[in-house]
Amino acid sequence: QVQLVESGGGLAQAGGSLGLSCAASGRAISAYSMGWFRQSPGKERAFVGDISWNGGNTYYADSVKGRFTISRDNAKNMVYLQMNSLKPEDTALYYCAAKLWARATRPPQYDYWGQGTQVTVSS
């Protein structure tokens, strides 16, 4: 079992930045691809991006490409999401998720989820 806890959410102005963290426990995440997803009220949970098990590859949704960066520190069992040039449409509950080995973009493909952290971007 892997427990995931997100932190770092909050309120930001449009054009500003926020950094999210995802702390994993229970098992080393070095064998897991780690994904970030977000969900707004009334909408489905959407893929934001993910990072391969060794950090060698990252993938992003078109809506965040060039603005968001995912990184990880396997020694600390941590994953990060740096969000720059924030827009009001980035407002959502952000989730960290873990999937053994191969990467994926659909929520049902992930094995473990955190509870989420709220990000609100004002215009």
mmCIF file of C-alpha atoms in Angstrom:
data_model
loop_
_atom_site.group_PDB
_atom_site.id
_atom_site.type_symbol
_atom_site.label_atom_id
_atom_site.label_comp_id
_atom_site.label_asym_id
_atom_site.label_seq_id
_atom_site.Cartn_x
_atom_site.Cartn_y
_atom_site.Cartn_z
ATOM 1 C CA GLN A 1 0.000 0.000 0.000
ATOM 2 C CA VAL A 2 1.098 3.518 -0.788
ATOM 3 C CA GLN A 3 -0.311 6.489 1.088
ATOM 4 C CA LEU A 4 -0.133 9.849 -0.648
ATOM 5 C CA VAL A 5 -0.602 13.274 0.915
ATOM 6 C CA GLU A 6 -0.668 16.439 -1.157
ATOM 7 C CA SER A 7 0.209 19.864 0.216
ATOM 8 C CA GLY A 8 0.973 23.360 -0.968
ATOM 9 C CA GLY A 9 -2.356 24.384 -2.399
ATOM 10 C CA GLY A 10 -3.872 27.756 -1.765
ATOM 11 C CA LEU A 11 -4.861 31.009 -3.354
ATOM 12 C CA ALA A 12 -2.831 32.648 -6.102
ATOM 13 C CA GLN A 13 -3.368 35.508 -8.487
ATOM 14 C CA ALA A 14 -3.447 35.005 -12.232
ATOM 15 C CA GLY A 15 0.103 35.021 -13.522
ATOM 16 C CA GLY A 16 1.452 33.847 -10.205
ATOM 17 C CA SER A 17 3.003 30.575 -9.081
ATOM 18 C CA LEU A 18 2.321 27.767 -6.650
ATOM 19 C CA GLY A 19 4.238 24.640 -5.808
ATOM 20 C CA LEU A 20 2.528 21.438 -4.778
ATOM 21 C CA SER A 21 4.140 18.523 -2.991
ATOM 22 C CA CYS A 22 3.095 14.911 -2.715
ATOM 23 C CA ALA A 23 4.530 12.917 0.164
ATOM 24 C CA ALA A 24 4.421 9.147 -0.162
ATOM 25 C CA SER A 25 4.627 6.615 2.632
ATOM 26 C CA GLY A 26 4.125 2.914 3.172
ATOM 27 C CA ARG A 27 6.283 1.843 0.265
ATOM 28 C CA ALA A 28 9.075 3.304 -1.821
ATOM 29 C CA ILE A 29 7.723 4.967 -4.953
ATOM 30 C CA SER A 30 10.848 4.354 -6.997
ATOM 31 C CA ALA A 31 8.993 1.733 -9.048
ATOM 32 C CA TYR A 32 5.936 3.909 -9.590
ATOM 33 C CA SER A 33 4.998 6.367 -12.276
ATOM 34 C CA MET A 34 3.511 9.373 -10.529
ATOM 35 C CA GLY A 35 0.711 11.441 -11.968
ATOM 36 C CA TRP A 36 -1.001 14.708 -11.171
ATOM 37 C CA PHE A 37 -4.686 15.172 -11.891
ATOM 38 C CA ARG A 38 -7.170 17.926 -11.196
ATOM 39 C CA GLN A 39 -10.899 18.170 -10.825
ATOM 40 C CA SER A 40 -13.218 21.146 -10.845
ATOM 41 C CA PRO A 41 -16.822 21.059 -9.609
ATOM 42 C CA GLY A 42 -19.050 19.378 -12.161
ATOM 43 C CA LYS A 43 -16.143 18.150 -14.254
ATOM 44 C CA GLU A 44 -14.352 14.869 -14.591
ATOM 45 C CA ARG A 45 -10.931 14.329 -13.100
ATOM 46 C CA ALA A 46 -8.423 15.422 -15.720
ATOM 47 C CA PHE A 47 -4.822 14.459 -16.401
ATOM 48 C CA VAL A 48 -2.334 17.235 -15.708
ATOM 49 C CA GLY A 49 0.919 15.394 -16.197
ATOM 50 C CA ASP A 50 3.068 12.546 -14.999
ATOM 51 C CA ILE A 51 6.643 11.520 -14.439
ATOM 52 C CA SER A 52 8.247 8.150 -15.082
ATOM 53 C CA TRP A 53 9.489 5.957 -12.256
ATOM 54 C CA ASN A 54 13.074 7.181 -12.593
ATOM 55 C CA GLY A 55 12.223 10.777 -13.388
ATOM 56 C CA GLY A 56 13.642 10.460 -16.870
ATOM 57 C CA ASN A 57 10.457 11.372 -18.690
ATOM 58 C CA THR A 58 7.639 13.796 -18.073
ATOM 59 C CA TYR A 59 4.399 14.315 -19.961
ATOM 60 C CA TYR A 60 1.908 17.130 -19.742
ATOM 61 C CA ALA A 61 -1.583 17.959 -20.844
ATOM 62 C CA ASP A 62 -1.625 20.582 -23.575
ATOM 63 C CA SER A 63 -3.419 22.980 -21.259
ATOM 64 C CA VAL A 64 -0.457 23.148 -18.870
ATOM 65 C CA LYS A 65 2.491 22.451 -21.136
ATOM 66 C CA GLY A 66 5.187 25.070 -20.755
ATOM 67 C CA ARG A 67 3.718 26.349 -17.488
ATOM 68 C CA PHE A 68 3.788 23.332 -15.160
ATOM 69 C CA THR A 69 6.753 21.158 -14.229
ATOM 70 C CA ILE A 70 6.714 17.802 -12.466
ATOM 71 C CA SER A 71 9.729 16.488 -10.605
ATOM 72 C CA ARG A 72 10.442 13.783 -8.065
ATOM 73 C CA ASP A 73 12.930 12.823 -5.416
ATOM 74 C CA ASN A 74 12.821 9.070 -4.898
ATOM 75 C CA ALA A 75 15.256 9.252 -2.006
ATOM 76 C CA LYS A 76 12.737 11.402 -0.137
ATOM 77 C CA ASN A 77 9.663 9.612 -1.536
ATOM 78 C CA MET A 78 8.383 12.949 -2.823
ATOM 79 C CA VAL A 79 6.821 14.260 -6.017
ATOM 80 C CA TYR A 80 6.375 17.912 -6.921
ATOM 81 C CA LEU A 81 4.257 20.026 -9.225
ATOM 82 C CA GLN A 82 5.507 23.537 -9.910
ATOM 83 C CA MET A 83 2.822 25.705 -11.455
ATOM 84 C CA ASN A 84 3.750 28.999 -13.091
ATOM 85 C CA SER A 85 1.796 31.556 -15.082
ATOM 86 C CA LEU A 86 -1.349 30.413 -13.375
ATOM 87 C CA LYS A 87 -4.733 31.075 -14.957
ATOM 88 C CA PRO A 88 -8.194 31.153 -13.374
ATOM 89 C CA GLU A 89 -9.032 27.989 -15.298
ATOM 90 C CA ASP A 90 -6.324 26.183 -13.318
ATOM 91 C CA THR A 91 -8.581 26.416 -10.280
ATOM 92 C CA ALA A 92 -9.283 22.867 -9.136
ATOM 93 C CA LEU A 93 -8.646 20.200 -6.556
ATOM 94 C CA TYR A 94 -5.268 18.713 -7.417
ATOM 95 C CA TYR A 95 -4.516 15.045 -6.822
ATOM 96 C CA CYS A 96 -1.333 13.037 -6.758
ATOM 97 C CA ALA A 97 -1.547 9.406 -7.913
ATOM 98 C CA ALA A 98 0.762 6.403 -8.201
ATOM 99 C CA LYS A 99 0.871 3.643 -10.756
ATOM 100 C CA LEU A 100 3.279 0.745 -10.777
ATOM 101 C CA TRP A 101 5.859 1.053 -13.554
ATOM 102 C CA ALA A 102 4.264 2.124 -16.846
ATOM 103 C CA ARG A 103 2.825 5.591 -17.212
ATOM 104 C CA ALA A 104 -0.827 6.319 -17.895
ATOM 105 C CA THR A 105 -3.159 9.240 -18.412
ATOM 106 C CA ARG A 106 -6.525 7.860 -17.279
ATOM 107 C CA PRO A 107 -7.545 7.886 -13.591
ATOM 108 C CA PRO A 108 -8.751 4.242 -13.479
ATOM 109 C CA GLN A 109 -5.249 3.144 -14.442
ATOM 110 C CA TYR A 110 -3.775 4.477 -11.215
ATOM 111 C CA ASP A 111 -3.505 2.370 -8.094
ATOM 112 C CA TYR A 112 -3.195 4.925 -5.277
ATOM 113 C CA TRP A 113 -4.530 8.429 -4.735
ATOM 114 C CA GLY A 114 -4.112 11.247 -2.298
ATOM 115 C CA GLN A 115 -6.971 13.286 -0.877
ATOM 116 C CA GLY A 116 -6.197 16.343 -2.959
ATOM 117 C CA THR A 117 -5.215 19.926 -2.302
ATOM 118 C CA GLN A 118 -7.219 22.927 -3.450
ATOM 119 C CA VAL A 119 -5.744 25.478 -5.830
ATOM 120 C CA THR A 120 -7.683 28.665 -6.471
ATOM 121 C CA VAL A 121 -6.511 31.246 -8.984
ATOM 122 C CA SER A 122 -8.110 34.674 -8.932
ATOM 123 C CA SER A 123 -8.252 36.938 -11.955
#
